[in-house]
Amino acid sequence: MPRHFVIGNGKLLINLDRNTYMRDLYYPYVGQLNHIGGYQCRVGVWVDGAFSWLNDPEWHFQLSYIEDSLVTDVTATNNQLGLTLNIQDGVHQRDHIYIKRITLHNHHNAQREVRLFFNQDLLINETEIGDTAAYYPYNNTIFHYKKDNYFMFNGSTGSEGIFQYTTGVKRFYNAEGTWRDAEDGHLMMNTIAQGSVDSTLSLRMQLPSKGEHTVYYWMTAGSTLEDVKKLDSYVKENHPGKLLDRVAIFWQRWSNKESRNYGNLTPDIIGLFKHSLLIVRTQTNTDGAIIAANDSDIMQSNRDHYSYMWPRDGALIAYAMSKAGYSGMVTPFYLFCANALSSEGYLHHKYNPDGTVGSSWHPFVHGGQPRLPIQEDETALVLFALWEDYQQHGSIELAQSLYHSLVRKSASFLAEYVNQELNLPNPSYDLWEERYGIYTFTVSAVYGGLLAASNFCALFGDDERSNRYKHTAERLKSGLLQHLWDEQAGRFVRGLYYEDSKWVKDMTLESSMYGLFEFGVLPANDARVVATMKAIKAGLTIQTEVGGIARYSHDYYFQRSSDIERIPGNPWIICTLWLAEWEIECAQSIADLDSPKRTLEWVCRHAMESGILPEQLDPLTGDPVSVAPLTWSHATFVLTVVKYMNKYEQLLK
């Protein structure tokens, strides 16, 4: 199930489903240590002797965020109960505080007692073994803890705090959890439980005839009991509603900090652009790791997750955010990469948010022969993005601080990791992490990375190295044009494989060949690039009402149809936007921007109701497939809009 809402501050990240249940709770790193793990922290309502959880079918939801902010704005109506709830959730922009505001509207002409129930279903440190849930009488709260992770829960109706509470065992023998105890409107008041445990608390209020009442529920996180107590006091002293209002204002200021000319873009595109900036921010650690996705439900099919920092994703996301004016936000990413770089000068497949090397399926040995288990484009793209950041923002201090530790070290590796026979990079894994060979995308990225390194060397007067890296980049470009262009097909090929003692072309039509113009190998209007991109548009467009562009022909990942002629694969947001980027680059008039503008509108139509973008779409229904949100999808939308705005302004002159 995709996550309809994400809220966070770079250390605390919470994912909510369409019912506003907490489903993922990451702390103290975005993407590392999920203390809920996809289970449901339920919210329920008792009124007039009837009880309903918010995921019951009689509730009808409208999903959105407060405009330009990271505070949700959800309306839930239950005509059988005669109630409408307006629900707003946010994470404090600085402190480890989560706040939920619920305003209840009474449909009836009578005052009614209403009780709200909040269930806390945690598995601290990603295991249910050894948790403790306890009532804390000194401030009338419930707290859960294990080792150095504490979570305290509280609430207020304005005049009262927690009405009832209970703790107990969950998912062990016949115990489902304390949430079942809520369904009669009363709680058992059990003060402590340990092991596999959960807790439930309630708030009680009198709802006026045809009137409304607002209540608050909040959680604080810390490494000790004292930490969470202090934050709980801070919430009460400053009032949870005022804090939540400030959260919304902060993110509205953040998402609108740049003055922009949006040209002829529609309100929907502008709204999703700002929303995408915010979503990328939630997936970015203050320590620098930019996480691919934090939708834990992917583990049901993969037995692993996307909560890693892929240098490929991270570099392209940092590139997009820098182009949008958020260089300061992504500066820690480059410091992260400098620290993560191997002694040989390359970046590993992926990393955990704390900087340790992540899980991988790339072997060190294949066919009895050793090989580097890397995607070379990942190392190169970091250099490319860093130079683009310098060109736009001119932070020479950042460039100097990374010159020895990142630029020279990784450029030296790229310059040496070359097949001398072909004048191409040695084989590595492709950007999709699926196959081993020499790929057009990888060569293009390495070209862009080496030119970036050459430019940095020239910036600091290191002319000898600058010339060497530039010369190597031009050699690789020559090799690419010689070996990866196919005259008969009239386009570039995906790559080369070494089979039966010879190099064989992979003729698969592949959307990532957009890298040819993106990373500066050839201009977008070069006849060979034009032919290749037109072939991609003709051969990878999904021939259904959904539309969009597939990654490559016969893409098997989450494949929804075997009708390859009509549906070469599922449409991907990023691949569809790559084609739009090319059209923007080639545009010679405002009219030429109509097609990429339609693509931006297509993305808006296929966003989830809350504005979340998935990785893929079902080609038959348009429903989200795989993880949502995918940070790369949102960042690519940001980049494409920035390129559109720049080109529009350029063409008006």
XYZ file of C-alpha atoms in Angstrom, residues 367-596:
230
model
C 32.403 -16.980 -13.547
C 35.375 -17.540 -11.291
C 36.781 -14.075 -12.062
C 36.924 -11.139 -9.626
C 35.043 -7.965 -10.517
C 34.210 -4.681 -8.820
C 30.552 -4.854 -7.704
C 29.804 -1.257 -8.607
C 27.722 0.970 -10.847
C 30.371 3.338 -12.145
C 27.782 5.960 -13.029
C 27.139 6.469 -9.300
C 30.649 7.775 -8.659
C 30.643 9.907 -11.804
C 27.232 11.457 -11.213
C 28.300 12.873 -7.852
C 31.094 14.827 -9.571
C 28.722 15.956 -12.317
C 26.144 17.203 -9.802
C 28.774 18.918 -7.648
C 30.092 20.924 -10.616
C 26.559 21.889 -11.635
C 25.997 23.087 -8.076
C 29.181 25.169 -8.176
C 28.260 26.702 -11.527
C 24.875 27.788 -10.222
C 25.778 28.895 -6.698
C 29.542 29.513 -6.761
C 30.398 28.027 -3.366
C 34.155 27.856 -3.843
C 34.652 26.993 -0.155
C 32.583 23.815 -0.553
C 34.432 22.897 -3.745
C 37.811 23.452 -2.074
C 36.849 21.404 0.985
C 35.956 18.449 -1.269
C 38.729 18.829 -3.815
C 41.168 16.302 -2.354
C 38.745 13.983 -0.533
C 36.129 13.613 -3.281
C 36.962 15.283 -6.596
C 40.537 14.172 -7.203
C 40.154 10.782 -5.564
C 37.062 9.724 -7.521
C 38.270 11.316 -10.775
C 41.507 9.357 -10.534
C 39.488 6.145 -10.296
C 37.271 7.074 -13.255
C 40.286 7.978 -15.398
C 42.020 4.684 -14.684
C 39.001 2.364 -14.866
C 39.121 2.306 -18.662
C 39.174 -0.432 -21.290
C 42.162 0.618 -23.396
C 41.053 -1.443 -26.398
C 37.643 0.216 -26.698
C 38.384 3.625 -25.128
C 35.358 3.028 -22.915
C 34.926 2.528 -19.177
C 35.475 -1.006 -17.939
C 32.254 -2.994 -17.465
C 30.106 -2.312 -14.423
C 26.449 -2.693 -13.505
C 23.869 -0.573 -15.306
C 21.911 2.167 -13.600
C 18.986 -0.236 -13.060
C 21.342 -2.611 -11.162
C 20.306 -5.527 -13.353
C 23.077 -6.364 -15.845
C 26.845 -6.140 -16.221
C 28.452 -4.506 -19.245
C 29.320 -1.150 -20.793
C 26.299 1.128 -21.165
C 25.554 4.332 -23.022
C 24.164 5.871 -19.837
C 27.232 4.904 -17.816
C 29.680 6.193 -20.429
C 27.751 9.464 -20.635
C 27.783 9.846 -16.844
C 31.519 9.110 -16.644
C 32.143 11.653 -19.410
C 30.180 14.250 -17.437
C 31.981 13.340 -14.204
C 35.458 13.598 -15.725
C 34.676 16.949 -17.350
C 33.420 18.173 -13.974
C 36.682 17.023 -12.359
C 38.670 18.737 -15.113
C 36.780 21.962 -14.462
C 37.427 21.773 -10.712
C 41.129 21.169 -11.346
C 41.273 24.202 -13.634
C 39.413 26.239 -11.015
C 42.184 25.554 -8.523
C 45.070 25.963 -10.973
C 45.798 22.233 -11.231
C 46.211 22.387 -15.007
C 48.037 19.098 -15.495
C 45.263 17.094 -13.907
C 42.639 19.207 -15.623
C 44.087 18.385 -19.028
C 44.446 14.695 -18.184
C 40.835 14.310 -17.072
C 39.560 16.266 -20.065
C 41.650 14.159 -22.445
C 40.292 10.949 -20.894
C 36.722 12.244 -21.190
C 37.236 12.967 -24.886
C 38.677 9.468 -25.388
C 35.551 8.007 -23.841
C 33.354 10.167 -26.055
C 35.268 8.902 -29.100
C 34.808 5.308 -27.932
C 31.106 5.885 -27.344
C 30.563 7.293 -30.831
C 32.543 4.443 -32.362
C 31.107 1.470 -30.470
C 27.676 2.492 -29.125
C 26.231 4.127 -32.226
C 24.617 1.639 -34.603
C 24.460 2.903 -38.169
C 22.014 0.259 -39.331
C 19.534 0.929 -36.557
C 20.143 4.658 -36.841
C 20.373 5.172 -33.078
C 22.536 4.551 -30.065
C 22.390 1.116 -28.447
C 21.866 0.360 -24.790
C 25.316 -1.123 -24.303
C 27.916 -3.796 -24.938
C 28.345 -7.272 -23.459
C 31.418 -9.453 -23.628
C 30.263 -12.848 -24.908
C 32.254 -15.693 -26.501
C 35.446 -13.609 -26.539
C 33.888 -10.670 -28.382
C 31.909 -7.512 -27.680
C 28.231 -7.741 -28.645
C 25.805 -4.821 -28.918
C 22.694 -4.793 -26.754
C 20.057 -3.388 -29.103
C 17.336 -3.105 -26.443
C 15.551 0.229 -26.668
C 16.391 2.009 -23.408
C 15.063 5.323 -22.048
C 18.188 6.129 -20.023
C 20.042 7.081 -23.205
C 18.771 10.583 -22.444
C 22.084 10.818 -20.572
C 23.785 11.576 -23.896
C 22.540 15.181 -23.777
C 21.938 15.461 -20.029
C 25.597 14.952 -19.165
C 26.981 16.937 -22.091
C 28.309 14.246 -24.441
C 26.288 15.621 -27.356
C 23.821 18.497 -27.711
C 20.147 17.580 -27.566
C 19.692 18.626 -31.201
C 22.537 16.449 -32.511
C 21.077 14.308 -35.292
C 22.126 11.090 -33.534
C 20.542 12.145 -30.244
C 17.385 13.235 -32.065
C 17.142 9.867 -33.815
C 17.651 8.007 -30.546
C 15.098 10.029 -28.577
C 12.534 9.721 -31.365
C 13.063 5.956 -31.327
C 12.496 5.955 -27.565
C 9.281 7.920 -27.954
C 8.028 5.640 -30.732
C 9.074 2.363 -29.150
C 8.594 2.887 -25.410
C 5.341 4.866 -25.265
C 2.618 2.875 -23.519
C -0.205 2.344 -26.002
C -3.048 2.580 -23.485
C -5.116 5.431 -22.067
C -2.555 5.679 -19.265
C 0.355 6.519 -21.584
C 3.841 7.375 -20.388
C 7.267 5.930 -21.210
C 8.678 2.573 -20.110
C 12.227 2.094 -18.843
C 13.124 -0.256 -21.673
C 11.554 -2.818 -23.965
C 10.258 -5.888 -22.132
C 10.817 -4.496 -18.643
C 10.057 -7.326 -16.219
C 10.083 -5.376 -12.917
C 6.502 -5.470 -11.536
C 5.410 -6.295 -15.092
C 1.642 -5.947 -15.515
C 1.198 -7.056 -19.148
C 2.854 -9.491 -21.533
C 1.594 -7.519 -24.556
C 5.068 -6.107 -25.228
C 4.208 -4.546 -28.593
C 1.589 -2.365 -26.957
C 2.966 -2.226 -23.412
C 6.781 -2.533 -23.447
C 6.795 -2.065 -19.658
C 5.105 -0.086 -16.934
C 5.258 3.692 -17.373
C 7.842 5.304 -15.091
C 7.516 8.919 -13.991
C 11.244 9.622 -14.421
C 11.499 8.048 -17.884
C 8.483 9.976 -19.141
C 10.011 13.210 -17.842
C 13.378 12.457 -19.510
C 11.676 12.678 -22.885
C 10.119 15.984 -21.836
C 13.557 17.270 -20.828
C 14.844 16.497 -24.305
C 11.902 18.297 -25.915
C 12.581 21.320 -23.714
C 16.260 21.338 -24.682
C 15.347 21.236 -28.384
C 12.533 23.796 -28.252
C 12.962 26.746 -30.626
C 9.650 28.464 -29.898
C 7.001 28.717 -27.185
C 4.835 26.401 -29.291
C 7.563 23.741 -29.072
C 7.006 23.686 -25.300
C 3.428 22.431 -25.690
C 4.475 18.773 -25.691
C 6.640 18.877 -22.532
